[in-house]
Amino acid sequence: MKILAIQNLRKAYPGFLLNDVSFDVEEGCIMGFIGRNGAGKTTTIKCILNLAHADGGSVLFEGRDLWANETVCKKEIGLVLGEFDYYKRKKLRVIADVTKRFYPDWDEALYQELLKRFSLDPEKKVSELSQGMRVKFALALALSHRAKLLILDEPTSGLDPVSRDELLEIFRTIIEDGRHSILFSTHIISDLEKCADYITYIKGGKILCSTDVETFKDAYRLVSGEAEQLAEYRDRLVGCRAHAFGFTGLMRREDAEAAEDLKIAPADMESIMIYTEKEDGHESVAF
């Protein structure tokens, strides 16, 4: 079942166009939303939630028009925009007391349970928390009003590897019941390798693909060859790096399978993104 359906979302800014963005988020899954900085990830999320007014398109939440039913729908959506960076001088207890007034389904017992699970002291001020603890606090607030969908924009950016891994484990636990979903925007591809079920890739305001992780990775292969082979295969390479001993690059699977004289290896998500993002499709590295 689709918990979120985005169709032909469009938003124009001077020098940037979010162009007919369409993808779905399935119930009980983590959707990784990837793209380099400035690709349109945050703009898409803001348009979905009507924090920025879209110039066109539609957003359905559980089959309902989210924009037309904004108040009702947002009660079932939790939002974490990176690090929790508000009301730094306020205690967590005070912020939670204010937040719960906006949510009739606030579950105080669940909130207290999450405070213990995340080792959060309600008497501490936001300014006294580490980056990782601030993200955990934002998650505790989002989960305590029984949000069915969590929308997370770069929640692990700036965190150390241990804190990131801890949060990813929390994300996996959240969706275990099959009733919660996560739309997880990030440029830290290694995080998605660990937890995402699906990938939506945006580049320059356009969706390049939206599919499950394995299909995404299986569509490409890493290849390497001798310098004299580069001219023969250049047009079939998504991107490449030439070096003193030859070249390495990325090919679509069907092209790689036909190139029997090249060395071929499986592609990881980070390599796919790196080679795809090269502006001219190719790069020469001098040593």
PDB file of C-alpha atoms in Angstrom:
ATOM      1  CA  MET A   1       0.000   0.000   0.000  1.00  0.00           C
ATOM      2  CA  LYS A   2       1.226   3.489  -0.863  1.00  0.00           C
ATOM      3  CA  ILE A   3       1.415   5.733   2.171  1.00  0.00           C
ATOM      4  CA  LEU A   4       2.704   8.662   0.112  1.00  0.00           C
ATOM      5  CA  ALA A   5       2.227   9.317  -3.608  1.00  0.00           C
ATOM      6  CA  ILE A   6       3.877  12.311  -5.293  1.00  0.00           C
ATOM      7  CA  GLN A   7       2.869  13.135  -8.856  1.00  0.00           C
ATOM      8  CA  ASN A   8       4.386  15.747 -11.200  1.00  0.00           C
ATOM      9  CA  LEU A   9       5.586  18.031  -8.406  1.00  0.00           C
ATOM     10  CA  ARG A  10       6.924  21.278  -9.825  1.00  0.00           C
ATOM     11  CA  LYS A  11       8.571  24.294  -8.231  1.00  0.00           C
ATOM     12  CA  ALA A  12      10.459  27.066 -10.032  1.00  0.00           C
ATOM     13  CA  TYR A  13      13.072  29.282  -8.432  1.00  0.00           C
ATOM     14  CA  PRO A  14      15.453  31.681 -10.204  1.00  0.00           C
ATOM     15  CA  GLY A  15      18.133  29.365 -11.562  1.00  0.00           C
ATOM     16  CA  PHE A  16      16.493  26.128 -10.418  1.00  0.00           C
ATOM     17  CA  LEU A  17      13.504  24.042 -11.480  1.00  0.00           C
ATOM     18  CA  LEU A  18      11.987  21.096  -9.642  1.00  0.00           C
ATOM     19  CA  ASN A  19      10.639  19.395 -12.735  1.00  0.00           C
ATOM     20  CA  ASP A  20       7.688  16.946 -12.606  1.00  0.00           C
ATOM     21  CA  VAL A  21       8.942  14.972  -9.596  1.00  0.00           C
ATOM     22  CA  SER A  22       7.007  11.713  -9.128  1.00  0.00           C
ATOM     23  CA  PHE A  23       7.574   8.768  -6.765  1.00  0.00           C
ATOM     24  CA  ASP A  24       5.765   6.666  -4.141  1.00  0.00           C
ATOM     25  CA  VAL A  25       6.613   5.583  -0.598  1.00  0.00           C
ATOM     26  CA  GLU A  26       5.291   2.161   0.356  1.00  0.00           C
ATOM     27  CA  GLU A  27       3.933   1.323   3.793  1.00  0.00           C
ATOM     28  CA  GLY A  28       6.420  -0.446   6.078  1.00  0.00           C
ATOM     29  CA  CYS A  29       9.497   0.586   4.066  1.00  0.00           C
ATOM     30  CA  ILE A  30      12.423   2.999   4.117  1.00  0.00           C
ATOM     31  CA  MET A  31      12.767   5.094   0.986  1.00  0.00           C
ATOM     32  CA  GLY A  32      16.212   6.612   0.525  1.00  0.00           C
ATOM     33  CA  PHE A  33      16.057   9.957  -1.260  1.00  0.00           C
ATOM     34  CA  ILE A  34      19.480  10.638  -2.765  1.00  0.00           C
ATOM     35  CA  GLY A  35      21.200  13.305  -4.827  1.00  0.00           C
ATOM     36  CA  ARG A  36      24.065  15.707  -4.400  1.00  0.00           C
ATOM     37  CA  ASN A  37      23.667  18.973  -2.493  1.00  0.00           C
ATOM     38  CA  GLY A  38      21.437  21.327  -4.470  1.00  0.00           C
ATOM     39  CA  ALA A  39      19.756  18.553  -6.464  1.00  0.00           C
ATOM     40  CA  GLY A  40      16.312  19.365  -5.050  1.00  0.00           C
ATOM     41  CA  LYS A  41      15.884  16.999  -2.095  1.00  0.00           C
ATOM     42  CA  THR A  42      14.986  19.637   0.501  1.00  0.00           C
ATOM     43  CA  THR A  43      12.837  21.585  -1.987  1.00  0.00           C
ATOM     44  CA  THR A  44      10.886  18.393  -2.734  1.00  0.00           C
ATOM     45  CA  ILE A  45      10.312  17.707   0.951  1.00  0.00           C
ATOM     46  CA  LYS A  46       9.203  21.285   1.610  1.00  0.00           C
ATOM     47  CA  CYS A  47       6.770  21.129  -1.311  1.00  0.00           C
ATOM     48  CA  ILE A  48       5.383  17.790  -0.149  1.00  0.00           C
ATOM     49  CA  LEU A  49       4.590  19.303   3.251  1.00  0.00           C
ATOM     50  CA  ASN A  50       3.406  22.637   1.783  1.00  0.00           C
ATOM     51  CA  LEU A  51       6.245  24.454   3.569  1.00  0.00           C
ATOM     52  CA  ALA A  52       7.011  25.769   0.095  1.00  0.00           C
ATOM     53  CA  HIS A  53       4.106  26.319  -2.279  1.00  0.00           C
ATOM     54  CA  ALA A  54       4.430  24.027  -5.300  1.00  0.00           C
ATOM     55  CA  ASP A  55       3.707  25.439  -8.746  1.00  0.00           C
ATOM     56  CA  GLY A  56       2.063  22.191  -9.809  1.00  0.00           C
ATOM     57  CA  GLY A  57       1.520  18.526  -9.058  1.00  0.00           C
ATOM     58  CA  SER A  58      -0.192  16.608  -6.272  1.00  0.00           C
ATOM     59  CA  VAL A  59       0.648  14.811  -3.025  1.00  0.00           C
ATOM     60  CA  LEU A  60      -1.529  12.038  -1.604  1.00  0.00           C
ATOM     61  CA  PHE A  61      -1.134  10.745   1.949  1.00  0.00           C
ATOM     62  CA  GLU A  62      -2.942   7.439   2.440  1.00  0.00           C
ATOM     63  CA  GLY A  63      -5.018   8.297  -0.618  1.00  0.00           C
ATOM     64  CA  ARG A  64      -6.032  11.744   0.644  1.00  0.00           C
ATOM     65  CA  ASP A  65      -4.970  15.047  -0.861  1.00  0.00           C
ATOM     66  CA  LEU A  66      -2.360  16.141   1.689  1.00  0.00           C
ATOM     67  CA  TRP A  67      -2.587  19.836   0.854  1.00  0.00           C
ATOM     68  CA  ALA A  68      -6.397  19.884   1.038  1.00  0.00           C
ATOM     69  CA  ASN A  69      -6.353  17.929   4.322  1.00  0.00           C
ATOM     70  CA  GLU A  70      -3.170  19.414   5.722  1.00  0.00           C
ATOM     71  CA  THR A  71      -4.108  19.634   9.398  1.00  0.00           C
ATOM     72  CA  VAL A  72      -5.419  16.062   9.588  1.00  0.00           C
ATOM     73  CA  CYS A  73      -2.619  14.504   7.544  1.00  0.00           C
ATOM     74  CA  LYS A  74       0.206  16.264   9.348  1.00  0.00           C
ATOM     75  CA  LYS A  75      -0.918  14.791  12.643  1.00  0.00           C
ATOM     76  CA  GLU A  76       0.213  11.450  11.243  1.00  0.00           C
ATOM     77  CA  ILE A  77       3.510  12.712   9.799  1.00  0.00           C
ATOM     78  CA  GLY A  78       6.709  13.251  11.765  1.00  0.00           C
ATOM     79  CA  LEU A  79       9.329  15.631  10.388  1.00  0.00           C
ATOM     80  CA  VAL A  80      13.014  15.830  11.265  1.00  0.00           C
ATOM     81  CA  LEU A  81      14.877  18.528   9.341  1.00  0.00           C
ATOM     82  CA  GLY A  82      18.452  17.613  10.200  1.00  0.00           C
ATOM     83  CA  GLU A  83      19.687  18.463  13.666  1.00  0.00           C
ATOM     84  CA  PHE A  84      17.106  19.741  16.199  1.00  0.00           C
ATOM     85  CA  ASP A  85      18.339  23.314  16.472  1.00  0.00           C
ATOM     86  CA  TYR A  86      15.453  25.218  18.059  1.00  0.00           C
ATOM     87  CA  TYR A  87      14.878  26.705  21.508  1.00  0.00           C
ATOM     88  CA  LYS A  88      18.434  25.900  22.569  1.00  0.00           C
ATOM     89  CA  ARG A  89      17.970  27.374  26.034  1.00  0.00           C
ATOM     90  CA  LYS A  90      14.781  25.438  26.747  1.00  0.00           C
ATOM     91  CA  LYS A  91      14.677  22.139  28.588  1.00  0.00           C
ATOM     92  CA  LEU A  92      13.467  19.089  26.723  1.00  0.00           C
ATOM     93  CA  ARG A  93      10.600  18.771  29.201  1.00  0.00           C
ATOM     94  CA  VAL A  94       9.314  22.253  28.315  1.00  0.00           C
ATOM     95  CA  ILE A  95       9.543  21.655  24.549  1.00  0.00           C
ATOM     96  CA  ALA A  96       7.680  18.348  24.860  1.00  0.00           C
ATOM     97  CA  ASP A  97       4.948  19.954  26.992  1.00  0.00           C
ATOM     98  CA  VAL A  98       4.329  22.533  24.255  1.00  0.00           C
ATOM     99  CA  THR A  99       4.554  20.020  21.393  1.00  0.00           C
ATOM    100  CA  LYS A 100       2.024  17.558  22.838  1.00  0.00           C
ATOM    101  CA  ARG A 101      -0.704  20.231  22.846  1.00  0.00           C
ATOM    102  CA  PHE A 102      -0.814  20.106  19.043  1.00  0.00           C
ATOM    103  CA  TYR A 103      -1.374  16.340  18.856  1.00  0.00           C
ATOM    104  CA  PRO A 104      -4.543  14.760  20.260  1.00  0.00           C
ATOM    105  CA  ASP A 105      -2.984  11.305  19.774  1.00  0.00           C
ATOM    106  CA  TRP A 106       0.105  12.111  21.820  1.00  0.00           C
ATOM    107  CA  ASP A 107       1.195   9.010  23.732  1.00  0.00           C
ATOM    108  CA  GLU A 108       2.909  10.121  26.938  1.00  0.00           C
ATOM    109  CA  ALA A 109       3.829   6.578  27.938  1.00  0.00           C
ATOM    110  CA  LEU A 110       5.528   6.054  24.561  1.00  0.00           C
ATOM    111  CA  TYR A 111       7.363   9.368  24.873  1.00  0.00           C
ATOM    112  CA  GLN A 112       8.717   8.419  28.302  1.00  0.00           C
ATOM    113  CA  GLU A 113       9.741   5.029  26.927  1.00  0.00           C
ATOM    114  CA  LEU A 114      11.615   6.724  24.061  1.00  0.00           C
ATOM    115  CA  LEU A 115      13.379   9.088  26.461  1.00  0.00           C
ATOM    116  CA  LYS A 116      14.723   6.059  28.322  1.00  0.00           C
ATOM    117  CA  ARG A 117      15.605   4.189  25.151  1.00  0.00           C
ATOM    118  CA  PHE A 118      17.494   7.178  23.746  1.00  0.00           C
ATOM    119  CA  SER A 119      19.038   8.052  27.158  1.00  0.00           C
ATOM    120  CA  LEU A 120      17.545  11.544  27.042  1.00  0.00           C
ATOM    121  CA  ASP A 121      17.357  13.592  30.247  1.00  0.00           C
ATOM    122  CA  PRO A 122      14.185  15.768  30.100  1.00  0.00           C
ATOM    123  CA  GLU A 123      15.802  18.295  32.441  1.00  0.00           C
ATOM    124  CA  LYS A 124      18.635  19.011  30.034  1.00  0.00           C
ATOM    125  CA  LYS A 125      18.589  21.974  27.683  1.00  0.00           C
ATOM    126  CA  VAL A 126      18.866  21.509  23.923  1.00  0.00           C
ATOM    127  CA  SER A 127      22.213  23.344  24.007  1.00  0.00           C
ATOM    128  CA  GLU A 128      23.569  20.633  26.311  1.00  0.00           C
ATOM    129  CA  LEU A 129      22.887  17.804  23.859  1.00  0.00           C
ATOM    130  CA  SER A 130      25.292  16.396  21.292  1.00  0.00           C
ATOM    131  CA  GLN A 131      24.258  16.395  17.627  1.00  0.00           C
ATOM    132  CA  GLY A 132      23.244  12.752  17.832  1.00  0.00           C
ATOM    133  CA  MET A 133      21.156  13.302  20.948  1.00  0.00           C
ATOM    134  CA  ARG A 134      19.383  16.245  19.305  1.00  0.00           C
ATOM    135  CA  VAL A 135      18.343  14.040  16.384  1.00  0.00           C
ATOM    136  CA  LYS A 136      17.127  11.392  18.842  1.00  0.00           C
ATOM    137  CA  PHE A 137      15.064  14.009  20.655  1.00  0.00           C
ATOM    138  CA  ALA A 138      13.497  15.135  17.378  1.00  0.00           C
ATOM    139  CA  LEU A 139      12.680  11.482  16.630  1.00  0.00           C
ATOM    140  CA  ALA A 140      11.157  11.012  20.076  1.00  0.00           C
ATOM    141  CA  LEU A 141       8.838  13.972  19.483  1.00  0.00           C
ATOM    142  CA  ALA A 142       7.892  12.711  16.004  1.00  0.00           C
ATOM    143  CA  LEU A 143       7.197   9.151  17.135  1.00  0.00           C
ATOM    144  CA  SER A 144       5.244  10.061  20.262  1.00  0.00           C
ATOM    145  CA  HIS A 145       2.254  11.376  18.339  1.00  0.00           C
ATOM    146  CA  ARG A 146       2.010   8.008  16.540  1.00  0.00           C
ATOM    147  CA  ALA A 147       3.272   9.313  13.200  1.00  0.00           C
ATOM    148  CA  LYS A 148       2.764   6.757  10.431  1.00  0.00           C
ATOM    149  CA  LEU A 149       5.288   8.455   8.150  1.00  0.00           C
ATOM    150  CA  LEU A 150       8.618   9.939   9.161  1.00  0.00           C
ATOM    151  CA  ILE A 151      10.199  12.415   6.765  1.00  0.00           C
ATOM    152  CA  LEU A 152      13.871  12.900   7.587  1.00  0.00           C
ATOM    153  CA  ASP A 153      16.011  15.464   5.776  1.00  0.00           C
ATOM    154  CA  GLU A 154      19.741  14.757   6.261  1.00  0.00           C
ATOM    155  CA  PRO A 155      19.259  13.472   9.836  1.00  0.00           C
ATOM    156  CA  THR A 156      22.709  11.846  10.021  1.00  0.00           C
ATOM    157  CA  SER A 157      24.701  14.698   8.476  1.00  0.00           C
ATOM    158  CA  GLY A 158      27.544  15.734  10.774  1.00  0.00           C
ATOM    159  CA  LEU A 159      27.240  12.715  13.068  1.00  0.00           C
ATOM    160  CA  ASP A 160      30.133  10.418  13.869  1.00  0.00           C
ATOM    161  CA  PRO A 161      29.981   6.861  12.410  1.00  0.00           C
ATOM    162  CA  VAL A 162      28.919   5.250  15.707  1.00  0.00           C
ATOM    163  CA  SER A 163      26.042   7.705  16.217  1.00  0.00           C
ATOM    164  CA  ARG A 164      24.959   7.267  12.587  1.00  0.00           C
ATOM    165  CA  ASP A 165      24.920   3.498  12.902  1.00  0.00           C
ATOM    166  CA  GLU A 166      22.896   3.743  16.123  1.00  0.00           C
ATOM    167  CA  LEU A 167      20.280   5.930  14.412  1.00  0.00           C
ATOM    168  CA  LEU A 168      20.055   3.605  11.416  1.00  0.00           C
ATOM    169  CA  GLU A 169      19.286   0.732  13.774  1.00  0.00           C
ATOM    170  CA  ILE A 170      16.495   2.850  15.271  1.00  0.00           C
ATOM    171  CA  PHE A 171      15.093   3.484  11.785  1.00  0.00           C
ATOM    172  CA  ARG A 172      15.051  -0.245  11.024  1.00  0.00           C
ATOM    173  CA  THR A 173      13.252  -0.936  14.299  1.00  0.00           C
ATOM    174  CA  ILE A 174      10.623   1.729  13.572  1.00  0.00           C
ATOM    175  CA  ILE A 175       9.391   0.008  10.398  1.00  0.00           C
ATOM    176  CA  GLU A 176       9.406  -3.551  11.808  1.00  0.00           C
ATOM    177  CA  ASP A 177       5.671  -3.487  12.569  1.00  0.00           C
ATOM    178  CA  GLY A 178       4.861  -2.845   8.883  1.00  0.00           C
ATOM    179  CA  ARG A 179       2.742   0.205   9.742  1.00  0.00           C
ATOM    180  CA  HIS A 180       5.408   2.884   9.733  1.00  0.00           C
ATOM    181  CA  SER A 181       7.358   4.262   6.775  1.00  0.00           C
ATOM    182  CA  ILE A 182      10.378   6.527   6.406  1.00  0.00           C
ATOM    183  CA  LEU A 183      11.364   8.933   3.643  1.00  0.00           C
ATOM    184  CA  PHE A 184      15.056   9.457   4.341  1.00  0.00           C
ATOM    185  CA  SER A 185      16.919  12.183   2.437  1.00  0.00           C
ATOM    186  CA  THR A 186      20.710  11.991   2.527  1.00  0.00           C
ATOM    187  CA  HIS A 187      23.895  12.294   0.514  1.00  0.00           C
ATOM    188  CA  ILE A 188      25.670   9.806   2.825  1.00  0.00           C
ATOM    189  CA  ILE A 189      25.123   6.802   0.586  1.00  0.00           C
ATOM    190  CA  SER A 190      26.725   4.299   2.956  1.00  0.00           C
ATOM    191  CA  ASP A 191      23.874   4.923   5.397  1.00  0.00           C
ATOM    192  CA  LEU A 192      21.306   3.856   2.818  1.00  0.00           C
ATOM    193  CA  GLU A 193      23.267   0.703   1.988  1.00  0.00           C
ATOM    194  CA  LYS A 194      22.549  -0.367   5.563  1.00  0.00           C
ATOM    195  CA  CYS A 195      18.864   0.416   5.900  1.00  0.00           C
ATOM    196  CA  ALA A 196      16.976   1.477   2.736  1.00  0.00           C
ATOM    197  CA  ASP A 197      14.492  -0.757   0.897  1.00  0.00           C
ATOM    198  CA  TYR A 198      13.970   1.625  -2.017  1.00  0.00           C
ATOM    199  CA  ILE A 199      15.917   4.438  -3.666  1.00  0.00           C
ATOM    200  CA  THR A 200      14.704   7.596  -5.360  1.00  0.00           C
ATOM    201  CA  TYR A 201      17.514   9.455  -7.125  1.00  0.00           C
ATOM    202  CA  ILE A 202      17.144  13.132  -8.015  1.00  0.00           C
ATOM    203  CA  LYS A 203      19.573  15.111 -10.159  1.00  0.00           C
ATOM    204  CA  GLY A 204      19.175  18.728 -11.199  1.00  0.00           C
ATOM    205  CA  GLY A 205      15.550  18.793 -10.073  1.00  0.00           C
ATOM    206  CA  LYS A 206      14.577  15.677 -12.056  1.00  0.00           C
ATOM    207  CA  ILE A 207      14.006  12.113 -10.864  1.00  0.00           C
ATOM    208  CA  LEU A 208      16.481   9.771 -12.549  1.00  0.00           C
ATOM    209  CA  CYS A 209      14.966   6.616 -11.070  1.00  0.00           C
ATOM    210  CA  SER A 210      12.827   5.287  -8.224  1.00  0.00           C
ATOM    211  CA  THR A 211      13.137   1.573  -7.528  1.00  0.00           C
ATOM    212  CA  ASP A 212      14.195  -1.017  -4.954  1.00  0.00           C
ATOM    213  CA  VAL A 213      17.832  -0.999  -3.848  1.00  0.00           C
ATOM    214  CA  GLU A 214      18.833  -4.285  -5.480  1.00  0.00           C
ATOM    215  CA  THR A 215      17.332  -3.344  -8.847  1.00  0.00           C
ATOM    216  CA  PHE A 216      19.099   0.013  -8.650  1.00  0.00           C
ATOM    217  CA  LYS A 217      22.507  -1.584  -8.016  1.00  0.00           C
ATOM    218  CA  ASP A 218      21.972  -4.444 -10.457  1.00  0.00           C
ATOM    219  CA  ALA A 219      21.385  -2.021 -13.319  1.00  0.00           C
ATOM    220  CA  TYR A 220      25.082  -1.056 -13.351  1.00  0.00           C
ATOM    221  CA  ARG A 221      28.554  -2.602 -13.276  1.00  0.00           C
ATOM    222  CA  LEU A 222      31.989  -1.228 -12.425  1.00  0.00           C
ATOM    223  CA  VAL A 223      34.452  -1.855 -15.242  1.00  0.00           C
ATOM    224  CA  SER A 224      38.171  -1.365 -15.779  1.00  0.00           C
ATOM    225  CA  GLY A 225      40.424  -1.716 -18.791  1.00  0.00           C
ATOM    226  CA  GLU A 226      43.628  -0.716 -20.519  1.00  0.00           C
ATOM    227  CA  ALA A 227      44.242   2.833 -21.753  1.00  0.00           C
ATOM    228  CA  GLU A 228      43.958   1.811 -25.408  1.00  0.00           C
ATOM    229  CA  GLN A 229      40.470   0.364 -24.778  1.00  0.00           C
ATOM    230  CA  LEU A 230      39.002   3.644 -23.547  1.00  0.00           C
ATOM    231  CA  ALA A 231      38.303   5.044 -27.015  1.00  0.00           C
ATOM    232  CA  GLU A 232      36.376   1.878 -27.930  1.00  0.00           C
ATOM    233  CA  TYR A 233      34.130   1.970 -24.860  1.00  0.00           C
ATOM    234  CA  ARG A 234      33.891   5.676 -24.030  1.00  0.00           C
ATOM    235  CA  ASP A 235      30.413   6.133 -25.508  1.00  0.00           C
ATOM    236  CA  ARG A 236      29.041   3.237 -23.447  1.00  0.00           C
ATOM    237  CA  LEU A 237      30.465   4.497 -20.141  1.00  0.00           C
ATOM    238  CA  VAL A 238      28.166   6.386 -17.767  1.00  0.00           C
ATOM    239  CA  GLY A 239      31.314   7.945 -16.354  1.00  0.00           C
ATOM    240  CA  CYS A 240      34.979   7.063 -16.052  1.00  0.00           C
ATOM    241  CA  ARG A 241      38.346   7.962 -14.618  1.00  0.00           C
ATOM    242  CA  ALA A 242      41.424   7.606 -16.801  1.00  0.00           C
ATOM    243  CA  HIS A 243      44.714   6.972 -15.039  1.00  0.00           C
ATOM    244  CA  ALA A 244      48.280   5.964 -15.823  1.00  0.00           C
ATOM    245  CA  PHE A 245      47.401   2.272 -16.094  1.00  0.00           C
ATOM    246  CA  GLY A 246      44.107   2.526 -18.003  1.00  0.00           C
ATOM    247  CA  PHE A 247      40.658   3.484 -16.807  1.00  0.00           C
ATOM    248  CA  THR A 248      37.876   2.574 -14.373  1.00  0.00           C
ATOM    249  CA  GLY A 249      34.252   3.449 -14.924  1.00  0.00           C
ATOM    250  CA  LEU A 250      30.567   2.638 -14.734  1.00  0.00           C
ATOM    251  CA  MET A 251      28.453   0.914 -17.379  1.00  0.00           C
ATOM    252  CA  ARG A 252      24.890  -0.198 -17.590  1.00  0.00           C
ATOM    253  CA  ARG A 253      24.679  -3.928 -16.981  1.00  0.00           C
ATOM    254  CA  GLU A 254      23.750  -4.896 -20.538  1.00  0.00           C
ATOM    255  CA  ASP A 255      26.672  -2.914 -21.965  1.00  0.00           C
ATOM    256  CA  ALA A 256      29.108  -4.381 -19.448  1.00  0.00           C
ATOM    257  CA  GLU A 257      28.003  -7.936 -20.169  1.00  0.00           C
ATOM    258  CA  ALA A 258      28.780  -7.387 -23.854  1.00  0.00           C
ATOM    259  CA  ALA A 259      32.270  -6.043 -23.040  1.00  0.00           C
ATOM    260  CA  GLU A 260      33.998  -9.380 -22.491  1.00  0.00           C
ATOM    261  CA  ASP A 261      37.524  -7.959 -22.616  1.00  0.00           C
ATOM    262  CA  LEU A 262      36.995  -5.615 -19.631  1.00  0.00           C
ATOM    263  CA  LYS A 263      37.252  -6.476 -15.957  1.00  0.00           C
ATOM    264  CA  ILE A 264      33.740  -6.327 -14.456  1.00  0.00           C
ATOM    265  CA  ALA A 265      32.625  -6.037 -10.826  1.00  0.00           C
ATOM    266  CA  PRO A 266      29.309  -5.337  -9.030  1.00  0.00           C
ATOM    267  CA  ALA A 267      28.491  -1.662  -8.491  1.00  0.00           C
ATOM    268  CA  ASP A 268      27.735  -0.131  -5.097  1.00  0.00           C
ATOM    269  CA  MET A 269      25.371   2.812  -4.658  1.00  0.00           C
ATOM    270  CA  GLU A 270      28.113   5.317  -3.913  1.00  0.00           C
ATOM    271  CA  SER A 271      30.022   4.465  -7.100  1.00  0.00           C
ATOM    272  CA  ILE A 272      26.831   4.745  -9.153  1.00  0.00           C
ATOM    273  CA  MET A 273      26.170   8.207  -7.789  1.00  0.00           C
ATOM    274  CA  ILE A 274      29.775   9.397  -8.193  1.00  0.00           C
ATOM    275  CA  TYR A 275      30.002   8.396 -11.840  1.00  0.00           C
ATOM    276  CA  THR A 276      26.480   9.545 -12.685  1.00  0.00           C
ATOM    277  CA  GLU A 277      27.113  13.002 -11.267  1.00  0.00           C
ATOM    278  CA  LYS A 278      30.057  13.799 -13.505  1.00  0.00           C
ATOM    279  CA  GLU A 279      28.806  16.708 -15.631  1.00  0.00           C
ATOM    280  CA  ASP A 280      30.257  15.504 -18.915  1.00  0.00           C
ATOM    281  CA  GLY A 281      30.008  11.804 -18.060  1.00  0.00           C
ATOM    282  CA  HIS A 282      33.794  11.393 -18.013  1.00  0.00           C
ATOM    283  CA  GLU A 283      36.757  12.522 -15.983  1.00  0.00           C
ATOM    284  CA  SER A 284      40.458  12.249 -16.574  1.00  0.00           C
ATOM    285  CA  VAL A 285      42.679  12.112 -13.493  1.00  0.00           C
ATOM    286  CA  ALA A 286      46.338  13.048 -13.904  1.00  0.00           C
ATOM    287  CA  PHE A 287      49.074  11.669 -11.646  1.00  0.00           C
TER     288      PHE A 287
END
